[in-house]
JSON list of C-alpha atoms in Angstrom, two decimals:
[
{"chain": "A", "resi": 1079, "resn": "UNK", "atom": "CA", "xyz": [21.89, -5.90, -106.35]},
{"chain": "A", "resi": 1080, "resn": "UNK", "atom": "CA", "xyz": [25.37, -5.01, -107.55]},
{"chain": "A", "resi": 1081, "resn": "UNK", "atom": "CA", "xyz": [24.14, -4.52, -111.10]},
{"chain": "A", "resi": 1082, "resn": "UNK", "atom": "CA", "xyz": [21.55, -2.03, -109.88]},
{"chain": "A", "resi": 1083, "resn": "UNK", "atom": "CA", "xyz": [23.78, 0.13, -107.70]},
{"chain": "A", "resi": 1084, "resn": "UNK", "atom": "CA", "xyz": [26.68, 0.10, -110.18]},
{"chain": "A", "resi": 1085, "resn": "UNK", "atom": "CA", "xyz": [24.34, 1.66, -112.74]},
{"chain": "A", "resi": 1086, "resn": "UNK", "atom": "CA", "xyz": [23.51, 4.49, -110.34]},
{"chain": "A", "resi": 1087, "resn": "UNK", "atom": "CA", "xyz": [25.65, 7.57, -109.64]},
{"chain": "A", "resi": 1088, "resn": "UNK", "atom": "CA", "xyz": [28.43, 7.11, -107.08]},
{"chain": "A", "resi": 1089, "resn": "UNK", "atom": "CA", "xyz": [27.13, 7.46, -103.51]},
{"chain": "A", "resi": 1090, "resn": "UNK", "atom": "CA", "xyz": [28.39, 7.49, -99.93]},
{"chain": "A", "resi": 1091, "resn": "UNK", "atom": "CA", "xyz": [25.57, 5.22, -98.72]},
{"chain": "A", "resi": 1092, "resn": "UNK", "atom": "CA", "xyz": [23.58, 2.53, -100.51]},
{"chain": "A", "resi": 1093, "resn": "UNK", "atom": "CA", "xyz": [20.34, 1.26, -98.93]},
{"chain": "A", "resi": 1094, "resn": "UNK", "atom": "CA", "xyz": [18.49, -2.00, -99.70]},
{"chain": "A", "resi": 1095, "resn": "UNK", "atom": "CA", "xyz": [14.96, -3.12, -98.66]},
{"chain": "A", "resi": 1096, "resn": "UNK", "atom": "CA", "xyz": [13.92, -5.35, -95.76]},
{"chain": "A", "resi": 1097, "resn": "UNK", "atom": "CA", "xyz": [15.33, -8.91, -95.82]},
{"chain": "A", "resi": 1098, "resn": "UNK", "atom": "CA", "xyz": [16.94, -7.90, -99.09]},
{"chain": "A", "resi": 1099, "resn": "UNK", "atom": "CA", "xyz": [18.65, -11.22, -99.89]},
{"chain": "A", "resi": 1100, "resn": "UNK", "atom": "CA", "xyz": [15.65, -13.49, -99.28]},
{"chain": "A", "resi": 1101, "resn": "UNK", "atom": "CA", "xyz": [12.33, -11.70, -99.05]},
{"chain": "A", "resi": 1102, "resn": "UNK", "atom": "CA", "xyz": [10.06, -12.01, -96.01]},
{"chain": "A", "resi": 1103, "resn": "UNK", "atom": "CA", "xyz": [9.18, -15.39, -94.52]},
{"chain": "A", "resi": 1104, "resn": "UNK", "atom": "CA", "xyz": [7.93, -16.84, -91.25]},
{"chain": "A", "resi": 1105, "resn": "UNK", "atom": "CA", "xyz": [10.18, -19.86, -91.78]},
{"chain": "A", "resi": 1106, "resn": "UNK", "atom": "CA", "xyz": [13.63, -18.35, -91.20]},
{"chain": "A", "resi": 1107, "resn": "UNK", "atom": "CA", "xyz": [15.04, -21.75, -90.27]},
{"chain": "A", "resi": 1108, "resn": "UNK", "atom": "CA", "xyz": [15.04, -22.53, -94.00]},
{"chain": "A", "resi": 1109, "resn": "UNK", "atom": "CA", "xyz": [17.22, -19.64, -95.13]},
{"chain": "A", "resi": 1110, "resn": "UNK", "atom": "CA", "xyz": [18.51, -17.47, -92.28]},
{"chain": "A", "resi": 1111, "resn": "UNK", "atom": "CA", "xyz": [22.22, -16.68, -92.37]},
{"chain": "A", "resi": 1112, "resn": "UNK", "atom": "CA", "xyz": [24.54, -16.89, -89.40]},
{"chain": "A", "resi": 1113, "resn": "UNK", "atom": "CA", "xyz": [25.66, -13.67, -87.72]},
{"chain": "A", "resi": 1114, "resn": "UNK", "atom": "CA", "xyz": [27.90, -11.71, -90.11]},
{"chain": "A", "resi": 1115, "resn": "UNK", "atom": "CA", "xyz": [27.09, -14.32, -92.76]},
{"chain": "A", "resi": 1116, "resn": "UNK", "atom": "CA", "xyz": [27.14, -14.40, -96.56]},
{"chain": "A", "resi": 1117, "resn": "UNK", "atom": "CA", "xyz": [25.17, -11.21, -97.28]},
{"chain": "A", "resi": 1118, "resn": "UNK", "atom": "CA", "xyz": [26.95, -9.21, -94.59]},
{"chain": "A", "resi": 1119, "resn": "UNK", "atom": "CA", "xyz": [30.32, -10.31, -95.96]},
{"chain": "A", "resi": 1120, "resn": "UNK", "atom": "CA", "xyz": [29.31, -9.36, -99.50]},
{"chain": "A", "resi": 1121, "resn": "UNK", "atom": "CA", "xyz": [28.24, -5.93, -98.28]},
{"chain": "A", "resi": 1122, "resn": "UNK", "atom": "CA", "xyz": [31.63, -5.51, -96.62]},
{"chain": "A", "resi": 1123, "resn": "UNK", "atom": "CA", "xyz": [33.35, -6.45, -99.88]},
{"chain": "A", "resi": 1124, "resn": "UNK", "atom": "CA", "xyz": [31.28, -3.87, -101.74]},
{"chain": "A", "resi": 1125, "resn": "UNK", "atom": "CA", "xyz": [32.01, -1.25, -99.08]},
{"chain": "A", "resi": 1126, "resn": "UNK", "atom": "CA", "xyz": [35.76, -1.71, -99.51]},
{"chain": "A", "resi": 1127, "resn": "UNK", "atom": "CA", "xyz": [35.57, -1.91, -103.30]},
{"chain": "A", "resi": 1128, "resn": "UNK", "atom": "CA", "xyz": [33.31, 1.12, -103.84]},
{"chain": "A", "resi": 1129, "resn": "UNK", "atom": "CA", "xyz": [34.43, 3.22, -100.84]},
{"chain": "A", "resi": 1130, "resn": "UNK", "atom": "CA", "xyz": [30.89, 3.53, -99.50]},
{"chain": "A", "resi": 1131, "resn": "UNK", "atom": "CA", "xyz": [28.61, 2.21, -96.78]},
{"chain": "A", "resi": 1132, "resn": "UNK", "atom": "CA", "xyz": [26.01, -0.46, -97.54]},
{"chain": "A", "resi": 1133, "resn": "UNK", "atom": "CA", "xyz": [22.89, -0.98, -95.45]},
{"chain": "A", "resi": 1134, "resn": "UNK", "atom": "CA", "xyz": [20.03, -3.45, -95.63]},
{"chain": "A", "resi": 1135, "resn": "UNK", "atom": "CA", "xyz": [17.99, -5.85, -93.53]},
{"chain": "A", "resi": 1136, "resn": "UNK", "atom": "CA", "xyz": [19.04, -9.53, -93.53]},
{"chain": "A", "resi": 1137, "resn": "UNK", "atom": "CA", "xyz": [17.47, -12.65, -91.98]},
{"chain": "A", "resi": 1138, "resn": "UNK", "atom": "CA", "xyz": [19.97, -13.67, -89.30]},
{"chain": "A", "resi": 1139, "resn": "UNK", "atom": "CA", "xyz": [20.31, -16.48, -86.74]},
{"chain": "A", "resi": 1140, "resn": "UNK", "atom": "CA", "xyz": [22.59, -16.61, -83.70]},
{"chain": "A", "resi": 1141, "resn": "UNK", "atom": "CA", "xyz": [24.32, -19.56, -82.07]},
{"chain": "A", "resi": 1142, "resn": "UNK", "atom": "CA", "xyz": [21.37, -20.08, -79.69]},
{"chain": "A", "resi": 1143, "resn": "UNK", "atom": "CA", "xyz": [18.92, -20.58, -82.54]},
{"chain": "A", "resi": 1144, "resn": "UNK", "atom": "CA", "xyz": [17.24, -17.19, -82.27]},
{"chain": "A", "resi": 1145, "resn": "UNK", "atom": "CA", "xyz": [16.26, -15.37, -85.46]},
{"chain": "A", "resi": 1146, "resn": "UNK", "atom": "CA", "xyz": [16.57, -11.63, -86.04]},
{"chain": "A", "resi": 1147, "resn": "UNK", "atom": "CA", "xyz": [15.44, -9.17, -88.67]},
{"chain": "A", "resi": 1148, "resn": "UNK", "atom": "CA", "xyz": [18.79, -7.37, -88.69]},
{"chain": "A", "resi": 1149, "resn": "UNK", "atom": "CA", "xyz": [19.93, -4.31, -90.60]},
{"chain": "A", "resi": 1150, "resn": "UNK", "atom": "CA", "xyz": [23.67, -4.33, -91.27]},
{"chain": "A", "resi": 1151, "resn": "UNK", "atom": "CA", "xyz": [25.73, -1.23, -91.96]},
{"chain": "A", "resi": 1152, "resn": "UNK", "atom": "CA", "xyz": [28.95, -2.20, -93.72]},
{"chain": "A", "resi": 1153, "resn": "UNK", "atom": "CA", "xyz": [31.74, 0.38, -93.83]},
{"chain": "A", "resi": 1154, "resn": "UNK", "atom": "CA", "xyz": [34.77, 0.76, -96.13]},
{"chain": "A", "resi": 1155, "resn": "UNK", "atom": "CA", "xyz": [37.17, 0.27, -93.21]},
{"chain": "A", "resi": 1156, "resn": "UNK", "atom": "CA", "xyz": [35.75, -3.20, -92.54]},
{"chain": "A", "resi": 1157, "resn": "UNK", "atom": "CA", "xyz": [33.57, -2.27, -89.59]},
{"chain": "A", "resi": 1158, "resn": "UNK", "atom": "CA", "xyz": [30.13, -3.92, -89.51]},
{"chain": "A", "resi": 1159, "resn": "UNK", "atom": "CA", "xyz": [27.41, -2.35, -87.37]},
{"chain": "A", "resi": 1160, "resn": "UNK", "atom": "CA", "xyz": [23.89, -3.67, -86.98]},
{"chain": "A", "resi": 1161, "resn": "UNK", "atom": "CA", "xyz": [20.40, -2.91, -85.68]},
{"chain": "A", "resi": 1162, "resn": "UNK", "atom": "CA", "xyz": [17.80, -5.56, -84.81]},
{"chain": "A", "resi": 1163, "resn": "UNK", "atom": "CA", "xyz": [14.18, -4.66, -85.58]},
{"chain": "A", "resi": 1164, "resn": "UNK", "atom": "CA", "xyz": [12.56, -3.67, -82.30]},
{"chain": "A", "resi": 1165, "resn": "UNK", "atom": "CA", "xyz": [8.90, -3.41, -83.33]},
{"chain": "A", "resi": 1166, "resn": "UNK", "atom": "CA", "xyz": [7.94, -6.74, -84.89]},
{"chain": "A", "resi": 1167, "resn": "UNK", "atom": "CA", "xyz": [4.78, -6.97, -86.99]},
{"chain": "A", "resi": 1168, "resn": "UNK", "atom": "CA", "xyz": [2.52, -8.93, -84.65]},
{"chain": "A", "resi": 1169, "resn": "UNK", "atom": "CA", "xyz": [-0.35, -9.10, -87.16]},
{"chain": "A", "resi": 1170, "resn": "UNK", "atom": "CA", "xyz": [1.67, -11.45, -89.37]},
{"chain": "A", "resi": 1171, "resn": "UNK", "atom": "CA", "xyz": [3.11, -13.42, -86.47]},
{"chain": "A", "resi": 1172, "resn": "UNK", "atom": "CA", "xyz": [6.60, -12.00, -86.92]},
{"chain": "A", "resi": 1173, "resn": "UNK", "atom": "CA", "xyz": [6.91, -11.69, -83.14]},
{"chain": "A", "resi": 1174, "resn": "UNK", "atom": "CA", "xyz": [6.33, -15.45, -82.75]},
{"chain": "A", "resi": 1175, "resn": "UNK", "atom": "CA", "xyz": [9.29, -16.32, -84.99]},
{"chain": "A", "resi": 1176, "resn": "UNK", "atom": "CA", "xyz": [11.83, -13.50, -84.67]},
{"chain": "A", "resi": 1177, "resn": "UNK", "atom": "CA", "xyz": [13.44, -12.03, -81.57]},
{"chain": "A", "resi": 1178, "resn": "UNK", "atom": "CA", "xyz": [12.90, -8.30, -81.11]},
{"chain": "A", "resi": 1179, "resn": "UNK", "atom": "CA", "xyz": [15.85, -5.97, -80.77]},
{"chain": "A", "resi": 1180, "resn": "UNK", "atom": "CA", "xyz": [16.47, -4.41, -77.40]},
{"chain": "A", "resi": 1181, "resn": "UNK", "atom": "CA", "xyz": [17.43, -0.86, -78.28]},
{"chain": "A", "resi": 1182, "resn": "UNK", "atom": "CA", "xyz": [17.64, 1.86, -80.88]},
{"chain": "A", "resi": 1183, "resn": "UNK", "atom": "CA", "xyz": [21.05, 2.74, -82.30]},
{"chain": "A", "resi": 1184, "resn": "UNK", "atom": "CA", "xyz": [22.65, 5.67, -84.10]},
{"chain": "A", "resi": 1185, "resn": "UNK", "atom": "CA", "xyz": [25.59, 5.31, -86.46]},
{"chain": "A", "resi": 1186, "resn": "UNK", "atom": "CA", "xyz": [27.99, 8.06, -87.52]},
{"chain": "A", "resi": 1187, "resn": "UNK", "atom": "CA", "xyz": [29.42, 8.05, -91.03]},
{"chain": "A", "resi": 1188, "resn": "UNK", "atom": "CA", "xyz": [31.23, 10.85, -92.87]},
{"chain": "A", "resi": 1189, "resn": "UNK", "atom": "CA", "xyz": [29.79, 13.58, -90.68]},
{"chain": "A", "resi": 1190, "resn": "UNK", "atom": "CA", "xyz": [26.22, 12.27, -90.69]},
{"chain": "A", "resi": 1191, "resn": "UNK", "atom": "CA", "xyz": [24.35, 10.70, -87.79]},
{"chain": "A", "resi": 1192, "resn": "UNK", "atom": "CA", "xyz": [22.16, 7.85, -88.99]},
{"chain": "A", "resi": 1193, "resn": "UNK", "atom": "CA", "xyz": [19.14, 6.15, -87.37]},
{"chain": "A", "resi": 1194, "resn": "UNK", "atom": "CA", "xyz": [18.36, 2.70, -88.82]},
{"chain": "A", "resi": 1195, "resn": "UNK", "atom": "CA", "xyz": [14.69, 1.68, -89.03]},
{"chain": "A", "resi": 1196, "resn": "UNK", "atom": "CA", "xyz": [13.00, -1.48, -90.32]},
{"chain": "A", "resi": 1197, "resn": "UNK", "atom": "CA", "xyz": [9.48, -1.45, -91.79]},
{"chain": "A", "resi": 1198, "resn": "UNK", "atom": "CA", "xyz": [6.88, -1.61, -88.96]},
{"chain": "A", "resi": 1199, "resn": "UNK", "atom": "CA", "xyz": [9.15, 0.59, -86.81]},
{"chain": "A", "resi": 1200, "resn": "UNK", "atom": "CA", "xyz": [7.84, 3.60, -88.75]},
{"chain": "A", "resi": 1201, "resn": "UNK", "atom": "CA", "xyz": [4.45, 3.33, -87.01]},
{"chain": "A", "resi": 1202, "resn": "UNK", "atom": "CA", "xyz": [6.01, 4.20, -83.64]},
{"chain": "A", "resi": 1203, "resn": "UNK", "atom": "CA", "xyz": [6.79, 7.94, -83.57]},
{"chain": "A", "resi": 1204, "resn": "UNK", "atom": "CA", "xyz": [7.78, 8.01, -79.89]},
{"chain": "A", "resi": 1205, "resn": "UNK", "atom": "CA", "xyz": [10.30, 5.23, -80.54]},
{"chain": "A", "resi": 1206, "resn": "UNK", "atom": "CA", "xyz": [11.78, 7.33, -83.35]},
{"chain": "A", "resi": 1207, "resn": "UNK", "atom": "CA", "xyz": [11.63, 10.69, -81.59]},
{"chain": "A", "resi": 1208, "resn": "UNK", "atom": "CA", "xyz": [14.72, 12.70, -82.42]},
{"chain": "A", "resi": 1209, "resn": "UNK", "atom": "CA", "xyz": [16.39, 14.58, -79.57]},
{"chain": "A", "resi": 1210, "resn": "UNK", "atom": "CA", "xyz": [19.02, 16.00, -81.89]},
{"chain": "A", "resi": 1211, "resn": "UNK", "atom": "CA", "xyz": [20.53, 12.51, -82.07]},
{"chain": "A", "resi": 1212, "resn": "UNK", "atom": "CA", "xyz": [20.42, 11.88, -85.82]},
{"chain": "A", "resi": 1213, "resn": "UNK", "atom": "CA", "xyz": [20.29, 13.58, -89.21]},
{"chain": "A", "resi": 1214, "resn": "UNK", "atom": "CA", "xyz": [19.21, 10.76, -91.54]},
{"chain": "A", "resi": 1215, "resn": "UNK", "atom": "CA", "xyz": [16.68, 7.99, -91.05]},
{"chain": "A", "resi": 1216, "resn": "UNK", "atom": "CA", "xyz": [17.41, 4.89, -93.14]},
{"chain": "A", "resi": 1217, "resn": "UNK", "atom": "CA", "xyz": [14.33, 2.69, -93.61]},
{"chain": "A", "resi": 1218, "resn": "UNK", "atom": "CA", "xyz": [14.45, -0.84, -95.03]},
{"chain": "A", "resi": 1219, "resn": "UNK", "atom": "CA", "xyz": [10.93, -2.12, -95.63]},
{"chain": "A", "resi": 1220, "resn": "UNK", "atom": "CA", "xyz": [8.57, -4.68, -97.14]},
{"chain": "A", "resi": 1221, "resn": "UNK", "atom": "CA", "xyz": [5.40, -2.58, -97.09]},
{"chain": "A", "resi": 1222, "resn": "UNK", "atom": "CA", "xyz": [2.62, -4.07, -99.27]},
{"chain": "A", "resi": 1223, "resn": "UNK", "atom": "CA", "xyz": [0.79, -2.24, -102.03]},
{"chain": "A", "resi": 1224, "resn": "UNK", "atom": "CA", "xyz": [-2.45, -2.40, -100.03]},
{"chain": "A", "resi": 1225, "resn": "UNK", "atom": "CA", "xyz": [-0.95, -0.07, -97.42]},
{"chain": "A", "resi": 1226, "resn": "UNK", "atom": "CA", "xyz": [0.81, 2.44, -99.68]},
{"chain": "A", "resi": 1227, "resn": "UNK", "atom": "CA", "xyz": [-1.22, 5.36, -98.37]},
{"chain": "A", "resi": 1228, "resn": "UNK", "atom": "CA", "xyz": [0.03, 4.60, -94.87]},
{"chain": "A", "resi": 1229, "resn": "UNK", "atom": "CA", "xyz": [3.61, 4.16, -96.15]},
{"chain": "A", "resi": 1230, "resn": "UNK", "atom": "CA", "xyz": [3.65, 7.45, -98.05]},
{"chain": "A", "resi": 1231, "resn": "UNK", "atom": "CA", "xyz": [2.07, 9.33, -95.14]},
{"chain": "A", "resi": 1232, "resn": "UNK", "atom": "CA", "xyz": [4.14, 7.87, -92.32]},
{"chain": "A", "resi": 1233, "resn": "UNK", "atom": "CA", "xyz": [7.57, 8.34, -93.86]},
{"chain": "A", "resi": 1234, "resn": "UNK", "atom": "CA", "xyz": [6.77, 11.97, -94.65]},
{"chain": "A", "resi": 1235, "resn": "UNK", "atom": "CA", "xyz": [5.56, 12.49, -91.11]},
{"chain": "A", "resi": 1236, "resn": "UNK", "atom": "CA", "xyz": [8.74, 10.95, -89.68]},
{"chain": "A", "resi": 1237, "resn": "UNK", "atom": "CA", "xyz": [10.84, 13.38, -91.74]},
{"chain": "A", "resi": 1238, "resn": "UNK", "atom": "CA", "xyz": [8.84, 16.44, -90.71]},
{"chain": "A", "resi": 1239, "resn": "UNK", "atom": "CA", "xyz": [8.49, 15.74, -87.00]},
{"chain": "A", "resi": 1240, "resn": "UNK", "atom": "CA", "xyz": [12.14, 14.72, -86.57]},
{"chain": "A", "resi": 1241, "resn": "UNK", "atom": "CA", "xyz": [13.52, 17.41, -88.88]},
{"chain": "A", "resi": 1242, "resn": "UNK", "atom": "CA", "xyz": [15.68, 14.86, -90.67]},
{"chain": "A", "resi": 1243, "resn": "UNK", "atom": "CA", "xyz": [16.23, 13.35, -94.07]},
{"chain": "A", "resi": 1244, "resn": "UNK", "atom": "CA", "xyz": [14.48, 10.04, -94.69]},
{"chain": "A", "resi": 1245, "resn": "UNK", "atom": "CA", "xyz": [15.74, 7.46, -97.18]},
{"chain": "A", "resi": 1246, "resn": "UNK", "atom": "CA", "xyz": [13.15, 4.69, -97.46]},
{"chain": "A", "resi": 1247, "resn": "UNK", "atom": "CA", "xyz": [13.83, 1.55, -99.51]},
{"chain": "A", "resi": 1248, "resn": "UNK", "atom": "CA", "xyz": [10.78, -0.68, -100.04]},
{"chain": "A", "resi": 1249, "resn": "UNK", "atom": "CA", "xyz": [10.66, -3.97, -101.91]},
{"chain": "A", "resi": 1250, "resn": "UNK", "atom": "CA", "xyz": [8.83, -4.82, -105.13]},
{"chain": "A", "resi": 1251, "resn": "UNK", "atom": "CA", "xyz": [7.42, -8.15, -106.29]},
{"chain": "A", "resi": 1252, "resn": "UNK", "atom": "CA", "xyz": [5.01, -10.80, -104.97]},
{"chain": "A", "resi": 1253, "resn": "UNK", "atom": "CA", "xyz": [5.13, -13.32, -102.13]},
{"chain": "A", "resi": 1254, "resn": "UNK", "atom": "CA", "xyz": [2.69, -15.34, -100.00]},
{"chain": "A", "resi": 1255, "resn": "UNK", "atom": "CA", "xyz": [1.74, -12.22, -98.03]},
{"chain": "A", "resi": 1256, "resn": "UNK", "atom": "CA", "xyz": [0.82, -10.02, -100.99]},
{"chain": "A", "resi": 1257, "resn": "UNK", "atom": "CA", "xyz": [2.34, -7.79, -103.66]},
{"chain": "A", "resi": 1258, "resn": "UNK", "atom": "CA", "xyz": [4.74, -4.87, -103.30]},
{"chain": "A", "resi": 1259, "resn": "UNK", "atom": "CA", "xyz": [5.14, -1.83, -105.54]},
{"chain": "A", "resi": 1260, "resn": "UNK", "atom": "CA", "xyz": [8.13, -0.09, -104.00]},
{"chain": "A", "resi": 1261, "resn": "UNK", "atom": "CA", "xyz": [7.52, 3.64, -103.60]},
{"chain": "A", "resi": 1262, "resn": "UNK", "atom": "CA", "xyz": [11.14, 3.93, -102.49]},
{"chain": "A", "resi": 1263, "resn": "UNK", "atom": "CA", "xyz": [11.89, 7.59, -101.84]},
{"chain": "A", "resi": 1264, "resn": "UNK", "atom": "CA", "xyz": [14.18, 10.18, -100.28]},
{"chain": "A", "resi": 1265, "resn": "UNK", "atom": "CA", "xyz": [12.46, 12.98, -98.35]},
{"chain": "A", "resi": 1266, "resn": "UNK", "atom": "CA", "xyz": [13.93, 16.19, -96.98]},
{"chain": "A", "resi": 1267, "resn": "UNK", "atom": "CA", "xyz": [13.26, 17.58, -93.46]},
{"chain": "A", "resi": 1268, "resn": "UNK", "atom": "CA", "xyz": [10.34, 19.66, -94.78]},
{"chain": "A", "resi": 1269, "resn": "UNK", "atom": "CA", "xyz": [8.60, 16.49, -95.98]},
{"chain": "A", "resi": 1270, "resn": "UNK", "atom": "CA", "xyz": [9.33, 17.29, -99.62]},
{"chain": "A", "resi": 1271, "resn": "UNK", "atom": "CA", "xyz": [10.13, 14.51, -102.06]},
{"chain": "A", "resi": 1272, "resn": "UNK", "atom": "CA", "xyz": [13.68, 14.88, -103.41]},
{"chain": "A", "resi": 1273, "resn": "UNK", "atom": "CA", "xyz": [14.21, 11.41, -104.90]},
{"chain": "A", "resi": 1274, "resn": "UNK", "atom": "CA", "xyz": [11.94, 8.58, -106.03]},
{"chain": "A", "resi": 1275, "resn": "UNK", "atom": "CA", "xyz": [12.28, 5.16, -107.68]},
{"chain": "A", "resi": 1276, "resn": "UNK", "atom": "CA", "xyz": [9.80, 4.13, -110.34]},
{"chain": "A", "resi": 1277, "resn": "UNK", "atom": "CA", "xyz": [6.90, 2.20, -108.83]},
{"chain": "A", "resi": 1278, "resn": "UNK", "atom": "CA", "xyz": [6.44, -1.50, -109.55]},
{"chain": "A", "resi": 1279, "resn": "UNK", "atom": "CA", "xyz": [9.97, -2.32, -110.67]},
{"chain": "A", "resi": 1280, "resn": "UNK", "atom": "CA", "xyz": [13.49, -2.57, -109.30]},
{"chain": "A", "resi": 1281, "resn": "UNK", "atom": "CA", "xyz": [15.49, 0.61, -109.58]},
{"chain": "A", "resi": 1282, "resn": "UNK", "atom": "CA", "xyz": [17.53, 3.28, -107.83]},
{"chain": "A", "resi": 1283, "resn": "UNK", "atom": "CA", "xyz": [17.39, 6.94, -106.92]},
{"chain": "A", "resi": 1284, "resn": "UNK", "atom": "CA", "xyz": [20.33, 9.09, -105.85]},
{"chain": "A", "resi": 1285, "resn": "UNK", "atom": "CA", "xyz": [20.27, 12.42, -104.01]},
{"chain": "A", "resi": 1286, "resn": "UNK", "atom": "CA", "xyz": [22.92, 14.80, -102.70]},
{"chain": "A", "resi": 1287, "resn": "UNK", "atom": "CA", "xyz": [21.68, 15.93, -99.30]},
{"chain": "A", "resi": 1288, "resn": "UNK", "atom": "CA", "xyz": [21.55, 19.66, -98.55]},
{"chain": "A", "resi": 1289, "resn": "UNK", "atom": "CA", "xyz": [23.16, 20.06, -95.14]},
{"chain": "A", "resi": 1290, "resn": "UNK", "atom": "CA", "xyz": [22.66, 23.83, -95.15]},
{"chain": "A", "resi": 1291, "resn": "UNK", "atom": "CA", "xyz": [18.91, 23.29, -95.46]},
{"chain": "A", "resi": 1292, "resn": "UNK", "atom": "CA", "xyz": [18.98, 20.90, -92.50]},
{"chain": "A", "resi": 1293, "resn": "UNK", "atom": "CA", "xyz": [21.09, 23.21, -90.34]},
{"chain": "A", "resi": 1294, "resn": "UNK", "atom": "CA", "xyz": [19.00, 26.30, -91.10]},
{"chain": "A", "resi": 1295, "resn": "UNK", "atom": "CA", "xyz": [15.74, 24.51, -90.32]},
{"chain": "A", "resi": 1296, "resn": "UNK", "atom": "CA", "xyz": [16.98, 23.17, -87.00]},
{"chain": "A", "resi": 1297, "resn": "UNK", "atom": "CA", "xyz": [18.51, 26.49, -85.95]},
{"chain": "A", "resi": 1298, "resn": "UNK", "atom": "CA", "xyz": [15.11, 28.14, -86.27]},
{"chain": "A", "resi": 1299, "resn": "UNK", "atom": "CA", "xyz": [13.20, 25.56, -84.27]},
{"chain": "A", "resi": 1300, "resn": "UNK", "atom": "CA", "xyz": [13.83, 23.11, -81.43]},
{"chain": "A", "resi": 1301, "resn": "UNK", "atom": "CA", "xyz": [17.29, 21.93, -82.42]}
]
């Protein structure tokens, strides 16, 4: 992970896919980390070292033995925020193994308001409805190749309807549930593609967001 982002241009925020340090499994008891565990601590180290925020979903267990699909947001000042996936993928049995989060959150970082989202969350537009609460949607995902049409369509729709930027990081590779080709992208509030990773392999894309575009769009419509 460090090799990949070090090779990319310097950024304010780095985003990794869903369960970025392990891959997806329905046996979290084998590899889940404790709250603020190894991966979260490494992200904090990177945040301090590279003066940036690092976000990504991590398999996490609490002291009561509950498991969470948790996105951490590590900041340069040592602060560690998190969001627990609220909409678990019932068709795989994720809801039988993991505990759903209780609420949506918004983080503020360097003038931007950020809404964290994990994979299946993107299928719930009312859950993600933006009442001028956020500017960027960060999506960590493990969306399979078989559902790429849905992935490409839904993340564009979320950008357009919420008049926000969407940064969507999706895994690549193969596991027991299928294969994954990435399609990691950054989309502007008009639904236009402004950054894209190569499909089928690990990589990065970096974009400087146009805040004037965002402000002008919102001033003309509901915001």
